[in-house]
Amino acid sequence: MKTRQILLAHGDGGKLTRSLIEQVFAKAFSNPELNKLEDSALLQINTDKIAFTTDSYTVKPIFFPESDIGKLAVYGTANDLAVMGARPLYLSCGFIIEEGLEMDVLEKIVLSMKESAQQLNIKLVTGDTKVVERGSVDKIFINTSGIGELLDWESMGRQIEPEDEILVSGTIGDHGIAILSARGELELEMPVKSDCAPVWELVNALYENKVKVKWMRDPTRGGLASALNELVEGASFGIELYENKIPITPPVDSACEILGLDPLYLANEGKIVCVVEKGEAERAREIMHAHKLGKDAEIIGKVIETPSQKVIMRTQIGGTRIIGMLAGRPLPRIC
Amino acid sequence: MKTRQILLAHGDGGKLTRSLIEQVFAKAFSNPELNKLEDSALLQINTDKIAFTTDSYTVKPIFFPESDIGKLAVYGTANDLAVMGARPLYLSCGFIIEEGLEMDVLEKIVLSMKESAQQLNIKLVTGDTKVVERGSVDKIFINTSGIGELLDWESMGRQIEPEDEILVSGTIGDHGIAILSARGELELEMPVKSDCAPVWELVNALYENKVKVKWMRDPTRGGLASALNELVEGASFGIELYENKIPITPPVDSACEILGLDPLYLANEGKIVCVVEKGEAERAREIMHAHKLGKDAEIIGKVIETPSQKVIMRTQIGGTRIIGMLAGRPLPRIC
């Protein structure tokens, strides 16, 4: 009998990741807060409602165009709180460092974390440092866990219905291509920068303008396709996407063409995708457009009744195709 | 000029760890909650007071007598909450897994975490899984972050004064020796089991009996000596320990003798050390004795006026020696 082993694809945010989470973790740890399998758990402590989330960052290389593992570790976790409708307040920070890492490198990462935290007005309040022997970890891995205060956002979590609309706050795939490019895995004429950024202000603008957002995610590992597939899994509705509306920059588009990658599955680190109530989409887009992170926001699709549990793409030539969960061809250490 | 590098000793819980935290992390991230450099940060969210903590577990080997990395990851973080006077409620869990790890091994660890969480009545509510290529991490590292509800324990944090007394809840050094032994670094006649256990019930017994505890820690990495040195650092008092009162099992004692290790610096994973108000020590010891984790509890010292900022040991032959912070001879991956 073949030994079952952990594969790289178990960590790519796609089909195998989902099955590992459902079959191993959620099965063992089962409780109402976890079982939702959202980006953050929503918890009640006495009278307060908080969101709680965790992410480990193993990105390779640790410095890449416009960003680095430290910035990613602060913004990535803060974004997981923001998209659950929570104001990011506090972060913990766990470093696992390889013996021999230059102190300058650590200091540069820490400075980047400091600046990112200040930008967001989030506090790093508790931490831990482990050092392991050479060869037992690749340079530095960082875990951040975050606590946010849940906004009183009535529409959030409301039943999603046909004709509700889907928006994305900007171009997709930038982070994924930036990392591949920084690894030297492709030579691009125009360098692609990571979109790593904090989405909180954008989320808060939607909240303060009382936009009826029902669901929101930051489409990181596994990309837009995986986030939307998770939404329709087991649901009584499906999603139709408009291929010609999905924002993508020319360099990302051409890199994807050359590499045979679908940008729908590439990681983003400064974008949100959301479902808004029917009739709210234009207003949501305008509000996003007024924000620098949302200037390329688009209405990219809508909720449909059938086929349920599927994400389908209406292509530019008028056909349709099914956009499934990511399966195969994992891109490890993208975040 | 010599390049400054991260050394194993930066992660051993002693002098270099402290200097890294103070010079790099606390300096950059400075804020009132972090600057206390306690085992957990104490936070106020609206009306609620919570404790928040994080720890990454890189212990090697991942299975060892009576315990494993999963159990350690649940109890270790819960203990950091408990000793700050907080009831452990929720944990996050971030796995970093090496490609090729047997699924059976992961499932065994997850089962152990599940059982440990049930034992403590703590919920694992949010998680993250990263898989990295072979050779980029050694099997599996786990981060857990925890949230606890702060008890209304009036004496906690009160000014420590001369004649206050120091207790430890049981024998010291068991975890450290168990790990070294499991690595095959020493051959023991009697196997030493890790003391890995949740201290919450013991802490809660002291709380419910209104024992005037002013300060409490779980002496993990760096051991009892490091925990007490952190307490006296910058303080107007010192600590005197009674060598003949410090509980230690014969196998740990003899292993230390053979290896030239001082048990005061070895990690414990199911013990507490606390300072209680003068006159409370006997009662505290009795309460601990009634609990299975506290059956070997002892009053091991007292707070003294001079020398301040020092931990001194009154030896069995009547002399004294200074017990400094751990410096040199790090034992990596002990937790």
XYZ file of C-alpha atoms in Angstrom:
670
model
C 0.000 0.000 0.000
C 1.250 3.455 -0.890
C 2.115 5.635 2.063
C -0.060 8.692 2.109
C 2.140 11.750 2.233
C 1.738 15.487 2.441
C 2.190 16.995 -1.023
C 3.020 20.553 -1.978
C -0.511 20.775 -3.364
C -1.873 20.302 0.172
C -0.684 23.865 0.767
C -1.671 25.615 -2.457
C -5.092 26.818 -1.319
C -6.927 24.580 -3.776
C -8.716 21.258 -3.776
C -6.206 19.286 -1.695
C -5.842 22.061 0.880
C -9.588 22.075 1.292
C -9.714 18.318 1.667
C -6.894 18.344 4.248
C -8.683 21.008 6.250
C -12.028 19.239 6.094
C -10.848 15.641 6.494
C -8.130 16.154 9.087
C -8.280 19.482 10.906
C -11.962 20.398 10.976
C -12.886 16.776 11.648
C -10.652 16.605 14.706
C -11.145 20.081 16.113
C -14.824 20.423 15.191
C -16.601 23.351 16.870
C -19.117 25.911 15.613
C -16.559 28.720 15.269
C -14.041 26.630 13.319
C -16.507 24.741 11.192
C -17.374 27.809 9.157
C -13.835 27.595 7.755
C -13.727 31.333 7.175
C -10.647 33.558 7.007
C -11.155 34.505 10.653
C -13.117 32.938 13.470
C -15.824 35.145 14.946
C -15.822 34.912 18.718
C -17.890 36.307 21.507
C -16.097 37.159 24.739
C -18.627 38.401 27.244
C -20.187 41.357 25.464
C -17.568 41.845 22.778
C -17.489 40.340 19.327
C -14.038 39.808 17.936
C -12.450 38.187 14.912
C -9.373 35.981 15.356
C -7.133 34.679 12.594
C -3.692 33.201 11.952
C -1.317 32.834 9.013
C 2.209 31.545 8.640
C 4.379 33.171 5.992
C 6.976 31.071 4.191
C 7.295 33.181 1.038
C 10.380 32.661 -1.092
C 12.298 34.863 -1.713
C 11.889 36.872 1.483
C 12.396 40.173 -0.377
C 10.548 40.813 -3.630
C 9.532 43.851 -5.702
C 7.763 46.423 -3.505
C 7.480 44.113 -0.536
C 8.941 41.449 1.732
C 7.909 38.689 4.142
C 7.495 41.182 7.005
C 5.093 43.455 5.191
C 3.199 40.422 3.930
C 2.955 39.028 7.466
C 1.401 42.237 8.805
C -0.900 43.066 5.907
C -1.868 39.472 5.116
C -3.225 38.770 8.579
C -4.769 42.220 8.956
C -6.521 41.631 5.615
C -7.996 38.359 6.856
C -9.586 40.324 9.696
C -10.737 43.210 7.491
C -12.562 41.010 4.971
C -14.517 39.413 7.813
C -15.761 42.896 8.660
C -13.421 43.461 11.581
C -11.181 46.412 12.380
C -7.634 45.022 12.809
C -6.355 45.882 16.292
C -3.648 43.554 17.533
C -1.117 41.144 16.072
C 1.083 38.487 17.577
C 4.281 37.601 15.843
C 6.153 34.275 15.922
C 9.552 34.104 14.224
C 11.249 30.849 13.284
C 14.764 31.746 12.224
C 17.570 29.680 10.704
C 20.848 29.793 12.589
C 23.235 32.011 10.652
C 20.665 34.434 9.237
C 22.312 37.842 8.990
C 21.110 40.164 11.715
C 20.781 42.890 9.073
C 18.229 40.801 7.212
C 16.186 40.285 10.361
C 16.379 43.982 11.181
C 15.234 44.923 7.695
C 12.231 42.602 8.005
C 11.391 43.916 11.464
C 11.592 47.507 10.215
C 9.248 46.631 7.387
C 6.810 45.079 9.888
C 7.044 48.151 12.076
C 6.243 50.496 9.198
C 3.402 48.299 7.969
C 1.895 48.140 11.440
C 2.130 51.904 11.843
C 0.499 52.437 8.477
C -2.433 50.325 9.621
C -2.466 51.567 13.187
C -2.292 47.975 14.383
C -0.192 46.941 17.385
C 2.232 44.029 17.574
C 1.652 43.121 21.213
C 3.142 39.698 21.814
C 5.766 37.558 20.156
C 7.972 34.508 20.182
C 11.331 33.699 18.628
C 12.706 30.282 17.852
C 16.097 29.645 16.282
C 16.705 26.263 14.632
C 19.893 24.713 13.283
C 21.110 25.453 9.766
C 19.104 23.468 7.251
C 16.066 22.982 9.502
C 14.210 25.979 8.102
C 14.792 28.101 4.997
C 15.995 31.478 6.385
C 12.929 32.763 8.216
C 9.262 31.903 8.571
C 6.862 34.241 10.335
C 3.491 33.537 11.889
C 1.171 36.378 12.718
C -2.157 35.972 14.449
C -4.570 38.836 14.642
C -7.461 40.113 16.711
C -9.986 42.538 15.296
C -13.113 44.188 16.579
C -16.168 43.139 14.630
C -18.007 45.992 12.927
C -21.732 46.187 13.317
C -22.244 45.545 9.602
C -25.794 44.320 9.288
C -25.688 43.031 5.716
C -22.594 40.896 6.295
C -23.498 37.219 6.298
C -26.995 37.844 4.984
C -28.413 35.186 2.638
C -26.853 35.467 -0.832
C -29.422 35.466 -3.641
C -29.532 35.378 -7.425
C -28.831 38.775 -9.013
C -26.535 39.793 -6.153
C -23.354 41.115 -7.720
C -19.650 40.316 -7.474
C -16.903 42.935 -7.409
C -13.158 42.748 -7.304
C -11.225 45.775 -6.077
C -8.487 45.709 -8.719
C -6.228 43.743 -11.029
C -5.639 40.086 -10.253
C -2.554 37.885 -10.183
C 0.023 40.592 -9.447
C 1.408 39.018 -6.287
C 1.699 35.538 -7.795
C 3.568 36.750 -10.864
C 5.761 39.105 -8.789
C 6.945 36.171 -6.657
C 7.585 33.859 -9.612
C 9.468 36.669 -11.287
C 11.535 37.428 -8.163
C 12.515 33.746 -8.014
C 13.947 34.085 -11.503
C 11.422 31.603 -12.822
C 10.486 33.925 -15.668
C 12.076 36.840 -17.429
C 9.674 39.688 -17.831
C 10.179 42.748 -19.984
C 8.264 44.841 -17.471
C 8.822 43.893 -13.829
C 5.644 43.027 -11.951
C 5.238 44.438 -8.456
C 3.411 42.612 -5.695
C 0.087 44.227 -4.816
C 0.763 43.586 -1.113
C -1.278 46.251 0.704
C -3.698 46.645 3.622
C -7.322 46.509 2.477
C -8.785 47.781 5.731
C -9.394 51.359 4.559
C -11.144 50.123 1.458
C -13.324 47.791 3.524
C -14.048 50.571 5.987
C -15.088 52.919 3.163
C -17.697 50.365 2.084
C -18.841 49.983 5.687
C -19.079 53.699 6.396
C -21.076 54.193 3.234
C -23.394 51.432 4.392
C -22.896 49.370 1.243
C -24.853 46.138 1.584
C -21.924 43.735 1.384
C -22.966 40.158 2.156
C -19.611 38.377 1.827
C -16.021 39.426 1.358
C -12.633 37.728 0.980
C -9.073 38.555 0.073
C -8.238 36.138 -2.723
C -4.719 35.074 -1.716
C -3.420 31.493 -2.253
C -5.598 29.792 -4.839
C -6.686 33.183 -6.185
C -10.082 34.511 -7.138
C -11.237 31.155 -8.475
C -10.643 29.333 -5.184
C -12.271 32.063 -3.067
C -15.421 31.977 -5.194
C -15.480 28.181 -5.323
C -15.401 28.102 -1.533
C -18.384 30.439 -1.517
C -20.519 28.270 -3.802
C -19.523 24.968 -2.177
C -22.707 23.427 -0.832
C -24.710 26.575 -1.647
C -28.055 26.844 -3.424
C -26.603 29.249 -5.973
C -23.794 29.561 -8.486
C -21.691 32.408 -9.826
C -21.315 33.726 -13.322
C -18.173 35.734 -14.113
C -17.727 38.075 -17.078
C -14.327 37.335 -18.608
C -14.028 40.740 -20.267
C -14.574 42.545 -16.958
C -11.867 40.899 -14.894
C -9.103 43.478 -14.416
C -5.591 42.324 -15.216
C -2.455 44.246 -16.132
C -0.771 43.578 -19.494
C 2.462 42.205 -17.921
C 0.543 39.744 -15.727
C -1.629 38.772 -18.671
C 1.349 38.083 -20.917
C 3.318 36.301 -18.167
C 0.321 34.014 -17.642
C 0.111 33.343 -21.357
C 3.795 32.434 -21.617
C 3.706 30.233 -18.504
C 0.356 28.677 -19.201
C -0.996 29.960 -15.871
C -4.558 31.052 -15.278
C -4.571 34.405 -13.414
C -7.798 33.390 -11.708
C -5.721 30.981 -9.586
C -2.864 33.341 -8.784
C -2.427 34.888 -5.361
C -3.356 38.492 -4.605
C -2.277 40.300 -1.446
C -4.067 43.634 -1.612
C -7.399 42.903 -3.205
C -10.886 42.142 -2.048
C -13.644 40.243 -3.756
C -17.158 40.764 -2.463
C -20.801 39.951 -3.012
C -23.121 42.963 -2.715
C -26.883 43.039 -2.681
C -28.569 43.504 -6.055
C -28.569 47.188 -6.993
C -25.571 48.070 -4.813
C -22.796 47.217 -7.245
C -22.431 50.546 -9.062
C -22.276 52.448 -5.808
C -19.778 49.962 -4.372
C -17.575 50.375 -7.434
C -17.675 54.172 -7.165
C -16.678 54.040 -3.515
C -13.797 51.719 -4.361
C -12.720 53.942 -7.253
C -12.329 56.861 -4.859
C -9.672 54.874 -2.983
C -6.212 54.316 -4.414
C -6.382 50.564 -3.787
C -9.717 50.357 -5.585
C -9.120 52.480 -8.665
C -9.381 49.465 -10.976
C -12.393 47.943 -9.212
C -14.881 46.205 -11.459
C -18.204 44.424 -11.284
C -17.029 41.034 -12.502
C -20.069 38.828 -12.200
C -23.293 37.962 -10.496
C -24.958 35.292 -8.431
C -27.087 32.885 -10.480
C -29.621 30.256 -9.538
C -28.303 27.498 -11.810
C -25.993 25.777 -12.097
C -25.722 25.904 -8.321
C -22.405 25.197 -6.558
C -20.506 26.144 -9.702
C -18.486 29.132 -10.824
C -18.913 29.603 -14.546
C -17.149 32.042 -16.832
C -18.967 33.794 -19.652
C -16.093 34.104 -22.093
C -15.331 36.990 -24.413
C -16.504 34.981 -27.398
C -19.832 34.247 -25.740
C -19.296 30.703 -24.510
C -19.154 29.449 -20.936
C -16.694 27.303 -19.056
C -16.582 25.991 -15.527
C -13.973 27.487 -13.195
C -13.200 24.747 -10.681
C -11.052 24.644 -7.574
C -7.313 24.738 -8.186
C -6.109 21.178 -8.735
C -2.544 20.334 -9.615
C 0.403 22.562 -10.536
C 0.853 24.079 -7.088
C 2.959 27.209 -6.668
C 4.574 26.655 -3.289
C 5.717 29.416 -0.962
C 3.815 32.166 -2.690
C 2.910 33.693 0.685
C 34.061 43.492 10.125
C 32.352 40.361 11.301
C 28.842 39.895 9.980
C 26.397 39.774 12.826
C 24.399 36.587 12.581
C 21.564 34.899 14.389
C 22.946 32.205 16.684
C 21.211 29.239 18.229
C 21.611 31.004 21.562
C 19.323 33.793 20.307
C 16.533 31.268 20.709
C 17.438 29.591 24.002
C 15.404 31.834 26.286
C 18.484 33.282 27.966
C 20.633 36.377 27.717
C 20.864 36.595 23.927
C 17.147 35.932 23.453
C 16.425 38.760 25.850
C 18.798 41.096 24.081
C 17.312 40.230 20.669
C 13.824 40.921 21.980
C 14.814 44.178 23.623
C 17.205 45.511 20.977
C 15.352 44.454 17.849
C 11.701 43.525 18.413
C 10.571 45.671 21.338
C 12.560 48.611 20.007
C 10.803 48.478 16.646
C 7.306 47.551 17.738
C 7.292 49.544 20.979
C 3.849 49.924 22.571
C 2.612 49.725 26.161
C 1.165 46.229 25.799
C 4.287 44.738 24.223
C 6.830 46.585 26.313
C 5.963 44.605 29.422
C 7.515 41.590 27.647
C 5.303 39.202 29.549
C 4.210 35.724 28.485
C 0.933 37.177 27.208
C -0.151 40.681 26.296
C -3.059 42.015 28.337
C -5.532 43.816 26.114
C -8.699 45.731 26.621
C -11.348 45.408 23.923
C -14.265 47.639 24.826
C -15.279 46.340 28.224
C -13.450 43.041 28.157
C -9.963 42.283 29.356
C -8.241 39.515 27.487
C -4.792 37.951 27.364
C -3.201 37.201 23.980
C -0.102 35.111 23.390
C 1.780 33.212 20.695
C 4.365 30.429 20.520
C 5.945 28.479 17.707
C 6.875 24.866 18.405
C 9.912 23.384 16.657
C 10.661 20.609 19.148
C 12.870 17.765 17.962
C 11.970 14.928 17.959
C 8.265 15.524 17.335
C 7.292 12.532 19.488
C 8.898 12.026 22.899
C 8.103 10.180 26.140
C 4.540 10.972 27.291
C 4.075 13.754 24.768
C 4.534 15.180 21.281
C 4.681 18.496 19.427
C 0.889 18.698 19.202
C 0.261 18.339 22.922
C 3.071 20.801 23.602
C 1.560 23.301 21.158
C -1.809 23.218 22.917
C -0.635 23.112 26.530
C 2.339 25.445 26.045
C 0.266 28.309 24.735
C -2.609 27.667 27.136
C -0.070 27.756 29.978
C 1.210 31.158 28.845
C -2.335 32.447 29.240
C -2.953 30.699 32.559
C 0.137 32.090 34.280
C -0.930 35.610 33.327
C -4.128 34.946 35.278
C -6.297 34.250 32.251
C -8.693 31.402 31.554
C -7.606 29.844 28.220
C -10.505 30.006 25.740
C -9.411 29.925 22.125
C -6.408 28.818 20.103
C -5.336 29.409 16.543
C -3.130 26.866 14.881
C -0.641 27.395 12.060
C 1.063 24.343 10.582
C 4.207 24.520 8.472
C 4.711 21.068 7.014
C 7.547 19.555 4.996
C 6.524 18.016 1.688
C 6.588 14.245 2.085
C 5.568 14.072 5.760
C 3.523 10.947 6.251
C -0.159 11.716 6.593
C -0.280 9.259 9.525
C 2.212 11.397 11.425
C 0.146 14.530 10.856
C -3.018 12.709 11.895
C -1.367 11.458 15.062
C -0.296 14.997 15.970
C -3.729 16.409 15.183
C -5.366 13.730 17.343
C -3.055 14.633 20.188
C -3.973 18.311 19.798
C -7.635 17.425 19.760
C -7.381 15.419 22.987
C -5.298 18.098 24.676
C -7.780 20.804 23.697
C -10.704 18.731 24.989
C -8.896 18.102 28.252
C -8.531 21.839 28.739
C -11.916 22.745 27.292
C -10.200 25.141 24.909
C -11.323 25.540 21.297
C -9.114 25.526 18.201
C -11.084 28.043 16.166
C -8.897 29.141 13.259
C -5.941 27.748 11.401
C -3.547 27.881 8.507
C -1.523 25.248 6.675
C 1.596 25.826 4.635
C 3.520 23.081 2.864
C 7.124 23.789 1.880
C 9.525 21.798 -0.287
C 11.594 18.964 1.155
C 14.521 20.351 3.105
C 12.976 23.765 3.746
C 11.608 22.819 7.139
C 12.332 19.866 9.439
C 9.129 17.762 9.327
C 6.582 20.036 11.012
C 6.535 23.264 12.985
C 3.371 24.443 14.704
C 2.405 27.901 15.856
C -0.435 28.346 18.288
C -1.732 31.699 19.447
C -4.171 31.920 22.309
C -6.835 34.157 23.723
C -7.848 33.989 27.357
C -10.270 35.849 29.559
C -8.519 37.729 32.302
C -9.546 36.704 35.823
C -10.376 39.394 38.297
C -7.385 38.485 40.460
C -6.697 41.540 42.550
C -3.295 40.613 43.922
C -1.828 39.850 40.492
C 0.669 42.496 39.465
C 0.746 44.061 42.931
C 4.102 45.500 44.065
C 6.499 42.709 45.059
C 8.183 43.263 48.421
C 10.870 41.732 50.597
C 9.656 38.663 52.512
C 7.209 37.737 49.762
C 7.739 34.065 49.013
C 8.539 31.997 45.944
C 6.951 28.636 45.133
C 7.425 26.146 42.380
C 4.664 23.643 41.685
C 6.868 20.587 41.215
C 10.118 19.036 40.065
C 12.219 20.980 37.606
C 14.074 20.047 34.419
C 11.942 17.048 33.421
C 11.002 18.327 29.968
C 14.539 19.374 29.072
C 16.038 16.017 30.031
C 13.178 14.090 28.374
C 13.890 15.811 25.050
C 17.650 15.325 25.240
C 17.060 11.707 26.125
C 14.578 11.213 23.258
C 17.180 12.601 20.861
C 19.536 9.870 21.978
C 21.941 12.437 23.366
C 22.173 10.587 26.647
C 21.532 7.090 27.844
C 19.551 7.013 31.017
C 18.953 4.044 33.273
C 15.522 5.346 34.110
C 13.676 7.030 31.249
C 12.600 10.612 32.001
C 9.126 11.653 30.936
C 8.278 15.174 29.850
C 6.144 17.033 32.391
C 4.094 18.550 29.549
C 0.696 19.342 31.128
C -1.884 22.104 31.369
C -1.401 24.246 34.478
C -4.750 26.020 34.223
C -6.519 23.972 36.904
C -3.669 24.516 39.327
C -3.712 28.248 38.645
C -7.471 28.328 38.999
C -7.269 26.524 42.358
C -5.012 29.302 43.660
C -7.379 31.909 42.252
C -10.525 30.347 43.680
C -8.889 30.065 47.065
C -8.026 33.748 46.818
C -4.311 33.151 47.304
C -2.501 36.471 47.034
C -0.330 35.628 44.050
C 1.541 38.669 42.749
C 3.411 37.147 39.836
C 3.401 33.803 38.037
C 5.247 32.196 35.137
C 5.702 28.822 33.516
C 9.451 28.314 33.426
C 9.896 26.866 29.911
C 12.931 27.681 27.725
C 15.694 29.024 29.935
C 14.149 27.332 32.968
C 13.475 28.560 36.465
C 16.655 30.654 36.531
C 15.702 32.673 33.457
C 12.117 33.266 34.618
C 13.313 34.598 37.975
C 16.067 36.683 36.398
C 13.488 38.350 34.178
C 11.498 39.160 37.295
C 14.380 40.866 39.104
C 15.675 42.712 36.032
C 15.455 46.411 36.807
C 13.586 45.723 40.065
C 14.269 47.154 43.515
C 14.513 43.675 44.994
C 16.377 40.414 44.595
C 15.540 36.766 45.153
C 17.104 34.219 47.446
C 16.597 30.548 46.591
C 17.062 27.627 48.986
C 19.017 24.951 47.143
C 17.825 22.123 49.389
C 14.170 22.982 48.709
C 14.184 22.891 44.932
C 12.348 19.718 43.871
C 14.109 17.522 41.364
C 13.754 13.841 40.538
C 16.759 11.526 40.959
C 16.991 10.691 37.206
C 16.995 14.368 36.227
C 19.484 15.131 38.950
C 21.878 12.428 37.835
C 21.439 13.220 34.111
C 22.347 16.821 34.909
C 25.381 15.721 36.854
C 26.618 13.497 34.013
C 26.010 16.125 31.338
C 27.206 19.069 33.391
C 23.827 20.781 33.019
C 22.221 22.964 35.652
C 18.563 21.945 36.119
C 17.718 25.556 36.955
C 18.151 26.349 33.249
C 16.259 23.377 31.845
C 12.828 23.717 30.287
C 9.651 22.728 32.118
C 6.309 22.383 30.394
C 3.849 21.730 33.201
C 5.111 23.787 36.128
C 4.451 27.186 37.568
C 6.674 29.426 39.610
C 5.008 32.199 41.567
C 5.548 34.973 44.062
C 2.959 35.102 46.844
C 2.455 37.737 49.493
C 4.279 37.186 52.766
C 2.340 34.754 54.915
C 0.538 33.089 52.008
C 3.156 30.527 51.063
C 2.110 27.643 53.313
C -1.500 27.921 52.212
C -0.448 28.144 48.563
C 1.639 25.011 48.947
C -1.231 23.109 50.541
C -3.566 24.075 47.733
C -1.017 22.947 45.176
C -0.445 19.680 47.047
C -4.129 18.858 46.694
C -3.746 18.912 42.921
C -1.972 16.126 41.055
C 0.229 18.584 39.153
C 1.255 20.273 42.385
C 1.978 17.307 44.635
C 5.695 18.146 44.784
C 5.189 21.898 45.226
C 7.722 23.618 47.438
C 8.477 27.007 48.889
C 11.840 27.529 47.250
C 12.846 31.037 48.202
C 11.899 34.543 49.124
C 12.158 38.101 47.935
C 15.045 40.045 49.494
C 15.979 43.692 49.543
C 19.657 43.284 48.702
C 21.328 42.466 46.474
C 18.629 43.862 44.212
C 18.245 42.681 40.614
C 19.992 39.429 41.474
C 18.906 35.858 42.027
C 21.125 34.242 44.633
C 21.201 30.652 45.757
C 21.730 29.716 49.394
C 23.543 26.446 48.923
C 23.202 23.286 50.977
C 26.576 23.911 52.581
C 25.556 27.409 53.634
C 27.278 29.522 50.984
C 25.661 31.675 48.313
C 26.149 31.942 44.577
C 24.615 34.149 41.928
C 22.231 32.524 39.464
C 22.490 34.603 36.283
C 20.627 34.484 33.001
C 21.401 31.530 30.778
C 24.428 32.395 28.682
C 26.049 29.931 26.325
C 25.481 26.220 25.758
C 22.054 26.578 24.171
C 19.789 23.561 23.853
C 17.988 24.218 20.576
C 14.541 22.919 19.713
C 13.589 21.966 23.236
C 10.052 23.266 22.633
